[in-house]
Coordinates of C-alpha atoms in Angstrom, one line a residue:
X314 CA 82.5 301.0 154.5
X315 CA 86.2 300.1 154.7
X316 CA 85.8 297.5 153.2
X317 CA 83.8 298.8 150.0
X318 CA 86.4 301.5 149.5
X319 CA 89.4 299.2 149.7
X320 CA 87.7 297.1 146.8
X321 CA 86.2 300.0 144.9
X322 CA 90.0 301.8 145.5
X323 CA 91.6 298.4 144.7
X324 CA 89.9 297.8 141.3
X325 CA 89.1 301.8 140.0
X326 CA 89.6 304.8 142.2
X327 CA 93.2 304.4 142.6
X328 CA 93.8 304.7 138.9
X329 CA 91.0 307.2 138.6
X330 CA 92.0 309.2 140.8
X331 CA 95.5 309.0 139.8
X332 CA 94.5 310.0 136.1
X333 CA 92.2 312.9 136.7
X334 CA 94.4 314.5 139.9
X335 CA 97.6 313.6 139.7
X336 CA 100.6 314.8 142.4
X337 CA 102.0 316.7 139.2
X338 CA 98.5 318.9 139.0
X339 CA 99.9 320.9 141.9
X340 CA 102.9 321.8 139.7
X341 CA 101.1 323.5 136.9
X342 CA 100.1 326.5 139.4
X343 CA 103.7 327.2 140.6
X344 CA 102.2 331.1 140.4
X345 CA 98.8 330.6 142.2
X346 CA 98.2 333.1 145.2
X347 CA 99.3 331.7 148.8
X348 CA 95.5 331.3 149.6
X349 CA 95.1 329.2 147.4
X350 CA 97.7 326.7 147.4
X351 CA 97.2 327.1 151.5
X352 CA 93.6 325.6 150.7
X353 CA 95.2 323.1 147.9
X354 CA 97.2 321.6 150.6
X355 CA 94.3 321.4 153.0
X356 CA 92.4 320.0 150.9
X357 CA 94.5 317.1 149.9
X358 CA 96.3 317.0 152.6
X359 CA 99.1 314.8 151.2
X360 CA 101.1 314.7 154.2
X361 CA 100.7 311.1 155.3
X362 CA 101.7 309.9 158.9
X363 CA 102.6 306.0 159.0
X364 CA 100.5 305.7 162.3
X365 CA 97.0 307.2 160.8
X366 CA 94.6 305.1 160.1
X367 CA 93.6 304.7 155.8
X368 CA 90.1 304.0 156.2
X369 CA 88.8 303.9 159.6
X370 CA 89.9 301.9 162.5
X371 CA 91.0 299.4 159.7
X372 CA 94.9 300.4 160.1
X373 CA 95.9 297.7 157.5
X374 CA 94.5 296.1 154.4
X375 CA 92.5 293.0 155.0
X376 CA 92.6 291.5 151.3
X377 CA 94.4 293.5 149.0
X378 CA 98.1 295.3 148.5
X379 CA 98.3 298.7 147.6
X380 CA 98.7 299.4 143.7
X381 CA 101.1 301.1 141.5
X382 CA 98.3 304.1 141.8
X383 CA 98.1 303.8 145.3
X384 CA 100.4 306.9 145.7
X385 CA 99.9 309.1 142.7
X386 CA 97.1 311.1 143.1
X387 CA 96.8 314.6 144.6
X388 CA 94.0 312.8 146.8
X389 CA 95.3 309.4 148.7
X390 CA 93.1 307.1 150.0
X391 CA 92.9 308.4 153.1
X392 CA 91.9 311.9 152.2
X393 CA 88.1 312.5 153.8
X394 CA 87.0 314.5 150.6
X395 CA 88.1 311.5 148.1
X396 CA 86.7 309.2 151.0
X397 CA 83.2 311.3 150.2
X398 CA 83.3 311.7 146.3
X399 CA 83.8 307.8 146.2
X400 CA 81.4 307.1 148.9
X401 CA 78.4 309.4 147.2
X402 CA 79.9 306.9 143.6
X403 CA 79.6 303.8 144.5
X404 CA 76.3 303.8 147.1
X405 CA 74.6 305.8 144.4
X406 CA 75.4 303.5 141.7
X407 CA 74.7 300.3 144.2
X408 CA 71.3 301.3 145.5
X409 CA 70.6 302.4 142.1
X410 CA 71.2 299.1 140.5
X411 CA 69.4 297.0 144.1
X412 CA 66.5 299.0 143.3
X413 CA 66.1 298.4 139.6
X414 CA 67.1 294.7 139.6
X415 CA 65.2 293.6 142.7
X416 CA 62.6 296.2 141.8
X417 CA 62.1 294.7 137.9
X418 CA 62.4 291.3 139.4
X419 CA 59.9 291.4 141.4
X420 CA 57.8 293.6 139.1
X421 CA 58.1 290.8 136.9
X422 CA 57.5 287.6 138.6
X423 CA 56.0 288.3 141.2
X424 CA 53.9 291.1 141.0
X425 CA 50.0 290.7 140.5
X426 CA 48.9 292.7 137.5
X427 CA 45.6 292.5 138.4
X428 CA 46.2 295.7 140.5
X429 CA 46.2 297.3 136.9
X430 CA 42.2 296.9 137.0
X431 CA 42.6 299.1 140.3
X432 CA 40.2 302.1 140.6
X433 CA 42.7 303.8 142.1
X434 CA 45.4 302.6 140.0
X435 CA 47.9 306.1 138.5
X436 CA 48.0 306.8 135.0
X437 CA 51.7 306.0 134.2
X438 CA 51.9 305.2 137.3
X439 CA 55.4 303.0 136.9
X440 CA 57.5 305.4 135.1
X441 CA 56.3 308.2 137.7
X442 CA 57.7 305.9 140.7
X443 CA 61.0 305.0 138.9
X444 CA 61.4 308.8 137.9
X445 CA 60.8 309.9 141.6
X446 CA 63.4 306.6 143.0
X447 CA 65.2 307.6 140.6
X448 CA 65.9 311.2 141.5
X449 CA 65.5 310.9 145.4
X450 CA 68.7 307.9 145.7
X451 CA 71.7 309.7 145.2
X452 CA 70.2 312.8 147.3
X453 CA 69.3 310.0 149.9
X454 CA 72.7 308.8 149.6
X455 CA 74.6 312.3 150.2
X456 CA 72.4 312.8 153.3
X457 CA 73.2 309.2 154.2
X458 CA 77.9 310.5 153.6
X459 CA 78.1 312.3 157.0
X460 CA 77.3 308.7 158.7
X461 CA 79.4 306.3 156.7
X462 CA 82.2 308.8 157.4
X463 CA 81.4 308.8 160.9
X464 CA 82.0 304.6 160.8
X465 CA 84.5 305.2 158.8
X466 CA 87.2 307.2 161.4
X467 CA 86.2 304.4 163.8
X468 CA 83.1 306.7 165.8
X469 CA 80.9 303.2 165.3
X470 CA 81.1 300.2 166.7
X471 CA 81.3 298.4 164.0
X472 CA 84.2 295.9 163.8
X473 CA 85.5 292.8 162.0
X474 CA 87.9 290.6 163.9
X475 CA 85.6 287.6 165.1
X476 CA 87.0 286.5 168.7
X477 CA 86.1 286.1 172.6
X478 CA 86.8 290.0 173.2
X479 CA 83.9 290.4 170.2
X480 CA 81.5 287.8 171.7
X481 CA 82.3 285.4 168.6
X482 CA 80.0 283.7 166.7
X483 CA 77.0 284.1 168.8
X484 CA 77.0 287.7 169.2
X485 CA 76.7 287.7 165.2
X486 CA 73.9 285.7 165.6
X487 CA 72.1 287.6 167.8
X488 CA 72.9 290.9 166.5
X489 CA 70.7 290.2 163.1
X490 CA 67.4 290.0 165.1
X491 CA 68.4 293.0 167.7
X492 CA 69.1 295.1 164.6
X493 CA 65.3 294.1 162.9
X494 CA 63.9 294.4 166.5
X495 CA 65.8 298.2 167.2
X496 CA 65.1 299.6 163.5
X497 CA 61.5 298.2 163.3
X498 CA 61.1 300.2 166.6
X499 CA 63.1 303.4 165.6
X500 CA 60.8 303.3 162.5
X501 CA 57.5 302.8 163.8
X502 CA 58.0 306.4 165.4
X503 CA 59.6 308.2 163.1
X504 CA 56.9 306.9 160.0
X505 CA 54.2 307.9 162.6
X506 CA 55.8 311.1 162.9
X507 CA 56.1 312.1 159.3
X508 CA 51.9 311.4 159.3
X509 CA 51.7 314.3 161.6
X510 CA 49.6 316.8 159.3
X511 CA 52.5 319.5 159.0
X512 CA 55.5 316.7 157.8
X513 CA 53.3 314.6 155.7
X514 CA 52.2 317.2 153.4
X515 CA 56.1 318.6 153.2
X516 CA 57.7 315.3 153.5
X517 CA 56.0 312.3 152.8
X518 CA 52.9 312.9 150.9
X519 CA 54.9 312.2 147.8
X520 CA 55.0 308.4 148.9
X521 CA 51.0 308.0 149.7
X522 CA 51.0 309.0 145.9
X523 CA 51.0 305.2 145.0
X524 CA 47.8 304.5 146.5
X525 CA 48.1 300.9 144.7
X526 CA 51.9 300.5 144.8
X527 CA 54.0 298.5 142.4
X528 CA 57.8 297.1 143.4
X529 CA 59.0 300.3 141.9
X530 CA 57.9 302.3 144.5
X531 CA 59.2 300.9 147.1
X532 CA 62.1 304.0 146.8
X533 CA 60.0 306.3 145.6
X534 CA 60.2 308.7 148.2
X535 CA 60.8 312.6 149.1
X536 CA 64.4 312.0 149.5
X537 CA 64.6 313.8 152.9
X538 CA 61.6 311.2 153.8
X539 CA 63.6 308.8 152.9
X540 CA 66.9 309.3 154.8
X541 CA 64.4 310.2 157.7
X542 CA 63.3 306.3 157.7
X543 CA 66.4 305.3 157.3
X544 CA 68.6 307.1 160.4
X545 CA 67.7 304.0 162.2
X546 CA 69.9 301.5 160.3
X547 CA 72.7 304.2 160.9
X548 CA 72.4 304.7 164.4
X549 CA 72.3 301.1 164.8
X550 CA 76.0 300.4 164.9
X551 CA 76.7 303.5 167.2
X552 CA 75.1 301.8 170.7
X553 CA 75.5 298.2 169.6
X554 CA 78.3 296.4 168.2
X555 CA 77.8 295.1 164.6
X556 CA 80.6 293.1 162.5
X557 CA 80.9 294.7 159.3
X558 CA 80.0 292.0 156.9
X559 CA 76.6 291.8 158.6
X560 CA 76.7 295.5 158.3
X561 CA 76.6 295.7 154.7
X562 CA 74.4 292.3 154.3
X563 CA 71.6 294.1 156.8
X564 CA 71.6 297.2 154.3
X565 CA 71.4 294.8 151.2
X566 CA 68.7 292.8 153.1
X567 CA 66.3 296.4 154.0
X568 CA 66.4 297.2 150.1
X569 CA 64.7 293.5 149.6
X570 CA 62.4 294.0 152.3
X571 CA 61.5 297.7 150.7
X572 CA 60.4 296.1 148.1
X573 CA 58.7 293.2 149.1
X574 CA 56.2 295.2 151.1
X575 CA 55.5 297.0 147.9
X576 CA 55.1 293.9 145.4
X577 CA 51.2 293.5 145.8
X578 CA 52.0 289.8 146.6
X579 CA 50.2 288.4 149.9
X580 CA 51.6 285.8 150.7
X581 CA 51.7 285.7 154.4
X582 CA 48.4 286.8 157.0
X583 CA 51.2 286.5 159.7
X584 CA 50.2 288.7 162.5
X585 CA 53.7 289.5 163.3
X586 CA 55.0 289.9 160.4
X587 CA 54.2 293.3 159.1
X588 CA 54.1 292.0 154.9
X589 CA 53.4 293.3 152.0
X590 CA 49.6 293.2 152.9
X591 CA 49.8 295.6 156.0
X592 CA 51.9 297.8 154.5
X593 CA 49.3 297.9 151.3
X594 CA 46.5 298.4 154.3
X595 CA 49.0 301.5 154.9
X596 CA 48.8 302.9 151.4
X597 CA 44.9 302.5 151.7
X598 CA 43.8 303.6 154.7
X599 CA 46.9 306.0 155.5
X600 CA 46.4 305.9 159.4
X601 CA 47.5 302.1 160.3
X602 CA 50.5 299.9 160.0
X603 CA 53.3 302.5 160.1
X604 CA 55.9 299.5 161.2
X605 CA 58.6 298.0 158.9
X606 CA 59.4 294.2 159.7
X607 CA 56.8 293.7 162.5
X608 CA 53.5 294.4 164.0
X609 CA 54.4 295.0 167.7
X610 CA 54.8 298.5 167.6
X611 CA 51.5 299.3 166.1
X612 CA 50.0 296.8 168.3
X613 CA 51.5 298.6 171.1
X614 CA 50.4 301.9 169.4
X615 CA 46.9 301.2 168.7
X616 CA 47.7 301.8 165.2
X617 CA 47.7 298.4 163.8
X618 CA 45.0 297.3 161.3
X619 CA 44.2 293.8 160.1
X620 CA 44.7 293.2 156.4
X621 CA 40.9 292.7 154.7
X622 CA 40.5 289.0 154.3
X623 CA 39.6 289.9 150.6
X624 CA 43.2 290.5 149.7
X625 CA 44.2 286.7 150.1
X626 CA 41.4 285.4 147.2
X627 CA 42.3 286.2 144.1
X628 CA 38.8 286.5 142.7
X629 CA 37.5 288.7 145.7
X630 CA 40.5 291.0 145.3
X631 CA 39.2 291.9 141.8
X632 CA 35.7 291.8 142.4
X633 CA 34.1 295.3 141.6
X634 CA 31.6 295.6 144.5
X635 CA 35.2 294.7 146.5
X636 CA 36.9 297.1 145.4
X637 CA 34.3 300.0 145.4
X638 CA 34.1 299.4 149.0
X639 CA 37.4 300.0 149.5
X640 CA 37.4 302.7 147.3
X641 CA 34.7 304.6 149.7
X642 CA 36.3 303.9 152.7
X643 CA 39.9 305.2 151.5
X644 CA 38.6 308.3 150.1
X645 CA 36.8 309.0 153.2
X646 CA 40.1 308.4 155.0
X647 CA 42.4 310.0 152.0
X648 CA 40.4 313.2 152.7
X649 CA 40.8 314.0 156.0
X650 CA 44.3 313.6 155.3
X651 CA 44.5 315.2 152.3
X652 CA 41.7 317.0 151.7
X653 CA 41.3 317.5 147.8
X654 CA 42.9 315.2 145.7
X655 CA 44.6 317.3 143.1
X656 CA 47.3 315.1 142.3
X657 CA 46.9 312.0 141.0
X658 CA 45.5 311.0 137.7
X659 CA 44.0 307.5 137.7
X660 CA 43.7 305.1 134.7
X661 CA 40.1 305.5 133.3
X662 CA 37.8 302.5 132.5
X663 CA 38.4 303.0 128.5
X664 CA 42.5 302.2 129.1
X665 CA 41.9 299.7 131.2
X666 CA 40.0 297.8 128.9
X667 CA 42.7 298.3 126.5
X668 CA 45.2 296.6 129.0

């Protein structure tokens, strides 16, 4: 995260910060109470020794000079709580925009609108998943601070020199498939967990709304179930050494893959690759397919269910005797889970026909 602050400082903050808390703000209380100006100086801590690191175990710039802002603001750059504010800025305003672009994308071009004709389709069931994503990111993202600060003062094992001491090129290399391979594990157990009866109806009942999910759910969470399946990612680079570009191209690359399982697209019956078809299994049947990237673990967990061969044919996904079948054997499932279903308000026949 060094490196997003350095650009985001670089290009905004600096002069923001500058502008909004200025060095001179401290002046205009001259008469404030010694409390007060005792928590002040804590607070911004202005007191800068050469030797400590700005961001992180990054001691010196890697692209850009300081600017004429640099040194202006009540806050510097390496002040923790300006290190936060930005932080909880820019992650909220980037996974907002991933989600809506790769979300409207795929929405768009990808997406099979036949799932309209869906019996168990949601009545405004787009604008309820963008309103919940919508909501739950930037809580996600708070919950998500304490860890990027954590990386940040150098408690990770994240670096970016590339050399023999780092393993080189080839340790890049392999660290993209140890990171699917550690992640897909860490989630297989903590999505199982949040089924138990007790954190699924807190937690991550909200999610099992979209019975027949669109791209736009694919963040449309409980926010706390959402940072829950995330911790893996962040724990990641704490036991394994991860160079930092790859850092922030892994986190780009689970926000596609988010989706992807959500786009109602089959394109792959892989039976490792845990696609959009066994995770919409998951949104049917509830109990099976709780991985992320692969199939191993609910292989290995006797929770892993074949996607129906009817989802692959296009004219046997839409058939009405198809459906209805699955219809009967998901409510009978969605009960026992859920018991009543109270919540959701599917699309009637009348405004379908109207589609």
């Amino acid at each position: 995260m060094d490196l997003v602050l350095e650009v985001a400082d670089t290009y905004l903050f600096d002069r923001v910060y500058a502008t909004l808390l200025p060095k001179t703000f401290k002046s205009l209380i001259p008469e404030a109470p010694p409390f007060i100006s005792n928590v002040i100086d804590t607070i911004t801590n202005t007191t800068h020794n050469p030797s400590k690191e700005i961001y992180g175990l990054n001691s010196h710039y890697h692209f850009f000079d300081e600017t004429v802002y640099s040194s202006l603001s009540l806050l510097p750059r390496y002040n923790i709580i300006r290190q936060t504010i930005t932080l909880f800025l820019v992650t909220s305003l980037f996974g907002w925009l991933l989600y809506f672009i790769v979300a409207a994308l795929s929405y768009h071009f990808v997406y099979d609108k036949s799932n309209f004709n869906h019996p168990r389709y949601l009545k405004n069931q787009v604008s309820l998943e963008i309103k919940l994503a919508s909501s739950a990111i930037p809580v996600m993202v708070l919950l998500t601070i304490p860890w990027f600060l954590l990386e940040l003062h150098g408690y990770s094992k994240l670096y970016y020199n590339i050399d023999e001491s780092t393993g080189g090129w080839k340790a890049i290399l392999l660290q993209f498939p140890s990171f699917i391979l550690f992640t897909d594990c860490g989630i297989y157990f903590i999505h199982r967990a949040l089924h138990w009866p007790s954190l699924y109806k807190k937690l991550h009942k909200p999610h099992h709304k979209w019975i027949v999910c669109t791209p736009f759910a694919s963040h449309a969470f409980h926010p706390v179930d959402g940072y829950f399946q995330s911790l893996p990612y962040h724990i990641y680079p704490f036991f394994f050494p991860l160079h930092k570009i790859s850092y922030l191209f892994l986190f780009t690359f689970v926000n596609f893959w988010t989706v992807m399982i959500h786009d109602g697209e089959y394109l792959s019956n892989d039976p490792v690759v845990n696609g959009a078809a066994c995770h919409t299994i998951h949104h049917l049947y509830f109990n099976y397919n709780y991985g992320q990237f692969t199939t191993l673990w609910d292989r290995l967990g006797g929770s892993y269910r074949k996607p129906d061969e009817e989802l692959f044919d296009k004219d046997k996904r839409v058939d009405k005797k198809v459906l209805q079948k699955q219809v009967n054997l998901m409510e009978e499932i969605r009960e026992t889970v859920e018991g009543k279903d109270n919540d959701r308000v599917y699309v009637s026949t009348a405004e379908k026909k109207k589609q």
